């Protein structure tokens, strides 16, 4: 019997390895990479998303003789692309079959079609710079959700000025939400007008604009959120995407909400993240800070049941730079969600670049005293 079990386990391991190797080979041959051997679905998807945030697209049109003539079998062609500039990487497929693509209908796209195409594209459009922060959360009244905070580059919008000095701009926005199976589960479509009084207009345009959306989530798991915005006057488009993992709070899982960062003095626990009064400054939506800034962070804790031990750490890449002393957080008597907050100062000697603030928490399962439950959330930001 033991031999049969070992044989079945080996077969499963071999099948899993074969499936991963074939997919990794496909990704490598077409200019991509594979994320394997990890349980961090959101982290792996974020790595893929970050890889295509800043890019140039280079087109290549082969000679007509490259493609198979009618009645002739197509040939396999190899291709190699090299780049000389230091610090720049190039991704391209390594080979292609000489078969012509079918002709696509010509004609300009309508504004809604432009928005959908930009949102569906795996590449971000930077005509209007957009940065997204996706924060999973939960409330007893509304259930699980993701709150998206979009920072928009207001300087890329076209404003008109009336006789009183008031500046106005208008834009359309679309948001598409896909589950881990690739099925579209939610759509956001809206338009908005921006009115800036003369006294505060310049500061608002320089600092950027913030748009927030609450996306209801029915089931836990990994989700991809894609957003696109279009200036109605100029037709300029910006798009951004991100991945988020929504824990099963409704099902009783011990979990943390997304982290909210603010540059400034340490604050007390924030209001519940489902509060209609939720707001964030443009600078905090952009998540770019200077050395010496005192960061405050806040989050919510769900389904704790017992005291929570929380540890906050600062990372750059795979290096842990600092770790704050553990904090003991006690849940309310009714066992409902409760807030937590903290702060740290960005050292003056930190180099410019990307960083991650991470909060890891543990709590003893109230139903099983020997079981320690774990939950964590993290949020990236930049130091300039």
Short mmCIF file of C-alpha atoms in Angstrom, two decimals:
data_model
loop_
_atom_site.label_atom_id
_atom_site.label_comp_id
_atom_site.label_asym_id
_atom_site.label_seq_id
_atom_site.Cartn_x
_atom_site.Cartn_y
_atom_site.Cartn_z
CA UNK A 1 0.00 0.00 0.00
CA UNK A 2 2.82 2.40 0.92
CA UNK A 3 4.43 1.72 -2.44
CA UNK A 4 1.20 2.58 -4.24
CA UNK A 5 0.90 5.86 -2.33
CA UNK A 6 4.51 6.76 -3.11
CA UNK A 7 3.91 5.93 -6.75
CA UNK A 8 0.81 8.13 -6.94
CA UNK A 9 2.66 10.99 -5.24
CA UNK A 10 5.53 10.66 -7.69
CA UNK A 11 3.10 10.66 -10.62
CA UNK A 12 1.42 13.84 -9.37
CA UNK A 13 4.79 15.51 -8.84
CA UNK A 14 5.94 14.48 -12.32
CA UNK A 15 2.72 15.75 -13.92
CA UNK A 16 3.02 19.06 -12.09
CA UNK A 17 6.67 19.43 -13.12
CA UNK A 18 5.89 18.62 -16.75
CA UNK A 19 3.05 21.16 -16.82
CA UNK A 20 5.24 23.87 -15.29
CA UNK A 21 8.17 23.16 -17.60
CA UNK A 22 6.02 23.37 -20.72
CA UNK A 23 4.44 26.66 -19.63
CA UNK A 24 7.82 28.09 -18.58
CA UNK A 25 9.26 27.11 -21.96
CA UNK A 26 6.34 28.76 -23.76
CA UNK A 27 6.81 31.96 -21.75
CA UNK A 28 10.56 32.00 -22.40
CA UNK A 29 10.17 31.44 -26.14
CA UNK A 30 7.65 34.27 -26.48
CA UNK A 31 9.64 36.87 -24.54
CA UNK A 32 8.13 36.43 -21.10
CA UNK A 33 8.90 34.65 -17.86
CA UNK A 34 7.13 32.20 -15.57
CA UNK A 35 6.35 32.57 -11.87
CA UNK A 36 6.36 29.09 -10.31
CA UNK A 37 6.78 27.35 -6.95
CA UNK A 38 5.04 30.04 -4.90
CA UNK A 39 1.77 30.30 -3.00
CA UNK A 40 1.82 34.10 -3.26
CA UNK A 41 -0.57 34.47 -6.19
CA UNK A 42 -0.98 38.23 -5.82
CA UNK A 43 2.78 38.72 -5.48
CA UNK A 44 3.50 36.74 -8.64
CA UNK A 45 0.85 38.60 -10.61
CA UNK A 46 2.18 41.91 -9.29
CA UNK A 47 5.64 41.00 -10.57
CA UNK A 48 4.15 40.43 -14.01
CA UNK A 49 2.19 43.69 -13.83
CA UNK A 50 5.23 45.70 -12.72
CA UNK A 51 7.29 44.26 -15.57
CA UNK A 52 5.18 46.08 -18.18
CA UNK A 53 4.67 49.40 -16.40
CA UNK A 54 7.46 51.27 -18.22
CA UNK A 55 8.19 50.16 -21.76
CA UNK A 56 8.75 51.01 -25.40
CA UNK A 57 7.13 48.96 -28.16
CA UNK A 58 9.27 48.23 -31.22
CA UNK A 59 7.60 46.91 -34.35
CA UNK A 60 9.17 44.58 -36.89
CA UNK A 61 7.72 44.02 -40.36
CA UNK A 62 9.36 41.11 -42.22
CA UNK A 63 9.84 41.03 -45.99
CA UNK A 64 7.00 39.62 -48.07
CA UNK A 65 9.12 36.57 -48.93
CA UNK A 66 9.06 35.64 -45.24
CA UNK A 67 5.41 34.62 -45.48
CA UNK A 68 4.18 31.49 -47.16
CA UNK A 69 2.59 31.88 -50.57
CA UNK A 70 -0.77 30.37 -51.29
CA UNK A 71 -0.55 26.59 -51.40
CA UNK A 72 2.96 26.51 -49.89
CA UNK A 73 3.77 25.29 -46.36
CA UNK A 74 4.88 28.03 -43.92
CA UNK A 75 8.41 28.06 -42.53
CA UNK A 76 9.67 28.65 -39.02
CA UNK A 77 11.81 31.78 -38.68
CA UNK A 78 14.10 32.64 -35.79
CA UNK A 79 14.49 36.19 -34.50
CA UNK A 80 16.88 37.84 -32.02
CA UNK A 81 16.67 41.38 -30.64
CA UNK A 82 19.58 42.99 -28.81
CA UNK A 83 19.76 46.31 -26.98
CA UNK A 84 22.98 48.18 -26.24
CA UNK A 85 21.76 50.72 -23.69
CA UNK A 86 22.74 49.81 -20.13
CA UNK A 87 19.90 49.07 -17.73
CA UNK A 88 17.37 48.35 -20.49
CA UNK A 89 15.95 44.88 -21.12
CA UNK A 90 14.27 43.66 -24.26
CA UNK A 91 11.60 40.98 -24.53
CA UNK A 92 10.63 39.40 -27.82
CA UNK A 93 9.54 36.07 -29.17
CA UNK A 94 12.43 33.90 -30.38
CA UNK A 95 10.75 32.54 -33.48
CA UNK A 96 7.62 32.86 -35.57
CA UNK A 97 5.83 31.00 -38.34
CA UNK A 98 5.56 32.77 -41.68
CA UNK A 99 1.76 33.01 -41.83
CA UNK A 100 0.06 36.33 -42.53
CA UNK A 101 -2.39 37.69 -39.97
CA UNK A 102 -5.97 38.14 -41.17
CA UNK A 103 -6.84 41.68 -42.19
CA UNK A 104 -8.60 43.70 -39.53
CA UNK A 105 -11.41 46.12 -40.32
CA UNK A 106 -10.07 49.65 -40.63
CA UNK A 107 -11.59 52.84 -39.27
CA UNK A 108 -11.23 54.95 -36.14
CA UNK A 109 -12.41 53.59 -32.82
CA UNK A 110 -15.17 55.34 -30.92
CA UNK A 111 -14.22 56.86 -27.52
CA UNK A 112 -15.84 53.96 -25.60
CA UNK A 113 -13.95 51.47 -27.79
CA UNK A 114 -10.70 53.31 -27.11
CA UNK A 115 -11.31 53.08 -23.37
CA UNK A 116 -12.09 49.36 -23.48
CA UNK A 117 -9.04 48.61 -25.64
CA UNK A 118 -6.77 50.57 -23.28
CA UNK A 119 -8.21 48.84 -20.21
CA UNK A 120 -7.91 45.38 -21.77
CA UNK A 121 -4.31 45.90 -22.92
CA UNK A 122 -1.65 44.24 -20.73
CA UNK A 123 0.50 47.34 -21.24
CA UNK A 124 -0.11 50.60 -19.41
CA UNK A 125 -0.78 53.71 -21.47
CA UNK A 126 1.18 56.68 -20.14
CA UNK A 127 -0.27 59.61 -22.11
CA UNK A 128 -2.09 60.33 -18.85
CA UNK A 129 0.00 58.92 -16.00
CA UNK A 130 -2.16 56.85 -13.64
CA UNK A 131 -1.14 54.99 -10.48
CA UNK A 132 -3.45 52.54 -8.74
CA UNK A 133 -3.59 51.36 -5.14
CA UNK A 134 -5.90 48.37 -4.59
CA UNK A 135 -6.88 47.76 -0.97
CA UNK A 136 -8.89 44.67 0.05
CA UNK A 137 -11.38 45.32 2.83
CA UNK A 138 -14.54 44.13 4.53
CA UNK A 139 -17.57 45.54 6.34
CA UNK A 140 -20.40 43.72 8.07
CA UNK A 141 -22.95 45.70 6.07
CA UNK A 142 -21.43 45.37 2.60
CA UNK A 143 -19.23 42.30 2.80
CA UNK A 144 -15.89 41.95 1.01
CA UNK A 145 -14.66 44.63 -1.35
CA UNK A 146 -11.62 46.19 -2.96
CA UNK A 147 -11.13 49.92 -2.65
CA UNK A 148 -9.19 51.34 -5.58
CA UNK A 149 -7.41 54.67 -5.23
CA UNK A 150 -6.32 56.17 -8.56
CA UNK A 151 -3.83 59.04 -8.79
CA UNK A 152 -4.22 60.97 -12.05
CA UNK A 153 -1.66 63.34 -13.55
CA UNK A 154 -3.78 66.50 -13.81
CA UNK A 155 -1.18 68.20 -16.00
CA UNK A 156 -2.07 65.77 -18.79
CA UNK A 157 -5.71 66.92 -18.82
CA UNK A 158 -6.90 69.83 -20.96
CA UNK A 159 -8.44 72.58 -18.81
CA UNK A 160 -10.48 75.55 -19.96
CA UNK A 161 -10.67 78.78 -17.95
CA UNK A 162 -13.82 80.89 -17.64
CA UNK A 163 -14.14 84.59 -16.88
CA UNK A 164 -13.95 84.01 -13.12
CA UNK A 165 -10.68 82.10 -13.39
CA UNK A 166 -12.26 78.71 -12.67
CA UNK A 167 -10.61 75.87 -14.58
CA UNK A 168 -12.64 72.90 -15.77
CA UNK A 169 -11.79 69.56 -17.37
CA UNK A 170 -13.82 66.43 -18.06
CA UNK A 171 -12.93 62.78 -18.52
CA UNK A 172 -14.42 59.31 -18.84
CA UNK A 173 -13.27 56.30 -16.86
CA UNK A 174 -13.79 52.56 -17.17
CA UNK A 175 -12.80 49.81 -14.78
CA UNK A 176 -12.78 46.07 -15.50
CA UNK A 177 -12.42 43.39 -12.83
CA UNK A 178 -11.37 39.81 -13.67
CA UNK A 179 -11.22 36.82 -11.36
CA UNK A 180 -8.47 34.20 -11.22
CA UNK A 181 -10.12 32.27 -14.07
CA UNK A 182 -10.05 35.32 -16.35
CA UNK A 183 -13.82 35.89 -16.19
CA UNK A 184 -14.99 39.50 -16.04
CA UNK A 185 -16.96 39.89 -12.81
CA UNK A 186 -17.47 43.63 -12.47
CA UNK A 187 -17.47 46.78 -14.60
CA UNK A 188 -17.20 50.44 -13.64
CA UNK A 189 -18.17 53.08 -16.18
CA UNK A 190 -18.43 56.73 -15.31
CA UNK A 191 -17.62 60.26 -16.35
CA UNK A 192 -16.56 63.14 -14.17
CA UNK A 193 -15.91 66.87 -14.31
CA UNK A 194 -13.10 68.67 -12.54
CA UNK A 195 -13.63 72.25 -11.33
CA UNK A 196 -10.71 74.09 -9.79
CA UNK A 197 -11.06 77.55 -8.31
CA UNK A 198 -8.33 79.99 -9.24
CA UNK A 199 -6.72 80.10 -5.79
CA UNK A 200 -6.14 76.35 -5.54
CA UNK A 201 -5.99 75.39 -9.22
CA UNK A 202 -2.23 75.42 -9.67
CA UNK A 203 -1.55 73.41 -6.53
CA UNK A 204 -4.16 70.82 -7.52
CA UNK A 205 -2.82 70.52 -11.06
CA UNK A 206 0.75 70.09 -9.82
CA UNK A 207 -0.17 67.57 -7.13
CA UNK A 208 -2.57 65.49 -9.21
CA UNK A 209 -6.12 64.30 -8.76
CA UNK A 210 -7.54 61.35 -6.82
CA UNK A 211 -10.41 59.09 -7.85
CA UNK A 212 -11.65 56.34 -5.52
CA UNK A 213 -13.92 53.39 -6.26
CA UNK A 214 -15.34 50.59 -4.14
CA UNK A 215 -15.55 47.26 -5.98
CA UNK A 216 -17.82 44.63 -4.37
CA UNK A 217 -16.31 41.13 -4.25
CA UNK A 218 -18.48 38.05 -3.85
CA UNK A 219 -15.82 35.35 -3.57
CA UNK A 220 -12.31 35.31 -2.08
CA UNK A 221 -9.30 34.82 -4.33
CA UNK A 222 -7.04 36.65 -6.74
CA UNK A 223 -8.39 39.45 -8.93
CA UNK A 224 -7.02 41.65 -11.69
CA UNK A 225 -8.31 45.22 -11.88
CA UNK A 226 -7.81 47.28 -15.06
CA UNK A 227 -8.63 50.97 -15.37
CA UNK A 228 -8.50 53.44 -18.26
CA UNK A 229 -9.24 57.17 -18.36
CA UNK A 230 -9.81 59.37 -21.42
CA UNK A 231 -9.72 63.17 -21.58
CA UNK A 232 -12.84 64.27 -23.46
CA UNK A 233 -11.20 67.32 -25.02
CA UNK A 234 -7.86 65.93 -26.20
CA UNK A 235 -8.65 62.23 -26.45
CA UNK A 236 -5.52 61.45 -24.38
CA UNK A 237 -5.70 58.10 -22.59
CA UNK A 238 -4.07 56.63 -19.53
CA UNK A 239 -4.42 53.11 -18.19
CA UNK A 240 -3.18 51.06 -15.29
CA UNK A 241 -3.68 47.57 -13.91
CA UNK A 242 -3.03 45.71 -10.71
CA UNK A 243 -3.59 42.45 -8.88
CA UNK A 244 -5.01 41.90 -5.43
CA UNK A 245 -5.73 38.87 -3.28
CA UNK A 246 -9.02 39.07 -1.36
CA UNK A 247 -9.02 36.92 1.81
CA UNK A 248 -12.09 34.93 2.85
CA UNK A 249 -13.20 37.28 5.62
CA UNK A 250 -16.86 36.32 5.16
CA UNK A 251 -15.89 32.69 5.72
CA UNK A 252 -14.13 33.51 8.99
CA UNK A 253 -10.51 33.79 7.85
CA UNK A 254 -8.13 35.79 10.02
CA UNK A 255 -7.02 38.62 7.73
CA UNK A 256 -5.77 42.18 7.39
CA UNK A 257 -7.15 44.88 5.15
CA UNK A 258 -4.97 46.73 2.67
CA UNK A 259 -2.53 49.25 4.14
CA UNK A 260 -3.21 52.98 3.89
CA UNK A 261 -0.07 55.13 3.86
CA UNK A 262 0.07 58.79 4.80
CA UNK A 263 3.03 61.11 4.93
CA UNK A 264 2.93 63.01 8.22
CA UNK A 265 2.78 62.54 11.94
CA UNK A 266 1.79 59.23 13.53
CA UNK A 267 -1.99 58.96 13.78
CA UNK A 268 -4.42 56.90 15.80
CA UNK A 269 -6.30 54.02 14.24
CA UNK A 270 -8.13 55.10 11.14
CA UNK A 271 -11.86 55.01 10.57
CA UNK A 272 -13.16 51.68 9.21
CA UNK A 273 -12.08 51.38 5.61
CA UNK A 274 -15.65 51.08 4.39
CA UNK A 275 -16.49 54.50 5.81
CA UNK A 276 -18.11 56.86 3.33
CA UNK A 277 -15.73 59.49 4.65
CA UNK A 278 -12.64 57.67 3.37
CA UNK A 279 -10.27 60.14 1.77
CA UNK A 280 -6.62 60.27 0.75
CA UNK A 281 -4.38 63.10 -0.32
CA UNK A 282 -2.94 63.12 -3.86
CA UNK A 283 0.59 62.76 -2.50
CA UNK A 284 -0.38 59.61 -0.61
CA UNK A 285 -2.25 58.19 -3.60
CA UNK A 286 0.94 58.65 -5.63
CA UNK A 287 3.03 56.98 -2.88
CA UNK A 288 6.24 58.90 -3.60
CA UNK A 289 7.99 60.32 -0.53
CA UNK A 290 11.17 62.13 0.39
CA UNK A 291 13.82 60.98 2.83
CA UNK A 292 13.07 62.07 6.35
CA UNK A 293 9.31 61.77 5.88
CA UNK A 294 7.44 60.33 8.83
CA UNK A 295 5.09 57.71 7.39
CA UNK A 296 1.94 56.72 9.20
CA UNK A 297 0.06 53.60 8.20
CA UNK A 298 -3.31 52.19 9.15
CA UNK A 299 -5.24 49.01 8.48
CA UNK A 300 -8.05 46.84 9.83
CA UNK A 301 -7.96 43.39 11.40
CA UNK A 302 -10.69 40.84 10.78
CA UNK A 303 -11.78 37.68 12.65
CA UNK A 304 -9.07 37.93 15.31
CA UNK A 305 -10.94 36.43 18.27
CA UNK A 306 -7.79 36.58 20.42
CA UNK A 307 -4.91 39.03 20.88
CA UNK A 308 -2.94 39.82 17.73
CA UNK A 309 0.84 40.11 17.48
CA UNK A 310 1.76 42.47 14.63
CA UNK A 311 5.23 43.21 13.26
CA UNK A 312 5.92 45.98 10.73
CA UNK A 313 9.01 45.88 8.52
CA UNK A 314 10.54 47.89 5.69
CA UNK A 315 11.98 46.12 2.64
CA UNK A 316 13.95 47.02 -0.44
CA UNK A 317 13.87 44.16 -2.89
CA UNK A 318 14.66 41.00 -0.92
CA UNK A 319 16.50 42.89 1.84
CA UNK A 320 14.79 43.69 5.13
CA UNK A 321 16.00 47.15 6.15
CA UNK A 322 14.30 47.50 9.51
CA UNK A 323 11.70 45.86 11.70
CA UNK A 324 9.65 47.63 14.37
CA UNK A 325 9.07 46.04 17.79
CA UNK A 326 6.07 43.66 17.89
CA UNK A 327 2.76 45.17 18.96
CA UNK A 328 0.00 43.41 20.87
CA UNK A 329 -3.44 44.40 19.57
CA UNK A 330 -6.60 43.28 21.34
CA UNK A 331 -9.91 42.82 19.50
CA UNK A 332 -13.17 44.40 20.70
CA UNK A 333 -15.59 42.42 22.83
CA UNK A 334 -18.00 41.89 19.94
CA UNK A 335 -15.26 40.29 17.82
CA UNK A 336 -15.81 42.70 14.94
CA UNK A 337 -13.25 44.43 12.71
CA UNK A 338 -10.96 46.87 14.48
CA UNK A 339 -8.34 49.35 13.36
CA UNK A 340 -4.61 49.52 13.96
CA UNK A 341 -2.01 52.11 13.08
CA UNK A 342 1.66 52.90 13.39
CA UNK A 343 4.44 54.98 11.98
CA UNK A 344 8.11 55.10 11.05
CA UNK A 345 10.52 57.69 9.72
CA UNK A 346 12.28 57.22 6.38
CA UNK A 347 15.99 57.52 7.16
CA UNK A 348 17.97 60.28 5.51
CA UNK A 349 20.49 57.82 4.05
CA UNK A 350 17.97 55.65 2.18
CA UNK A 351 18.75 55.63 -1.56
CA UNK A 352 16.09 56.57 -4.09
CA UNK A 353 14.06 53.66 -5.40
CA UNK A 354 11.20 51.28 -4.69
CA UNK A 355 10.39 50.04 -1.17
CA UNK A 356 7.77 47.85 0.48
CA UNK A 357 6.10 48.32 3.86
CA UNK A 358 4.92 44.98 5.24
CA UNK A 359 2.73 44.13 8.23
CA UNK A 360 2.69 40.49 9.40
CA UNK A 361 0.26 39.40 12.11
CA UNK A 362 -0.43 36.23 14.08
CA UNK A 363 -3.33 35.20 16.30
CA UNK A 364 -4.19 32.03 18.17
CA UNK A 365 -7.28 30.33 16.81
CA UNK A 366 -9.95 30.71 19.53
CA UNK A 367 -11.34 27.28 18.63
CA UNK A 368 -7.98 25.49 18.52
CA UNK A 369 -5.50 26.77 21.08
CA UNK A 370 -2.53 25.06 19.41
CA UNK A 371 -3.21 26.62 16.01
CA UNK A 372 -1.57 29.95 15.21
CA UNK A 373 -3.12 31.81 12.30
CA UNK A 374 -1.12 34.17 10.11
CA UNK A 375 -2.04 37.14 7.94
CA UNK A 376 0.01 39.77 6.13
CA UNK A 377 -0.36 42.78 3.86
CA UNK A 378 2.18 44.94 2.11
CA UNK A 379 2.25 48.12 0.05
CA UNK A 380 4.94 49.48 -2.24
CA UNK A 381 6.08 53.09 -2.37
CA UNK A 382 8.97 55.08 -3.80
CA UNK A 383 11.59 57.37 -2.31
CA UNK A 384 12.81 60.16 -4.57
#
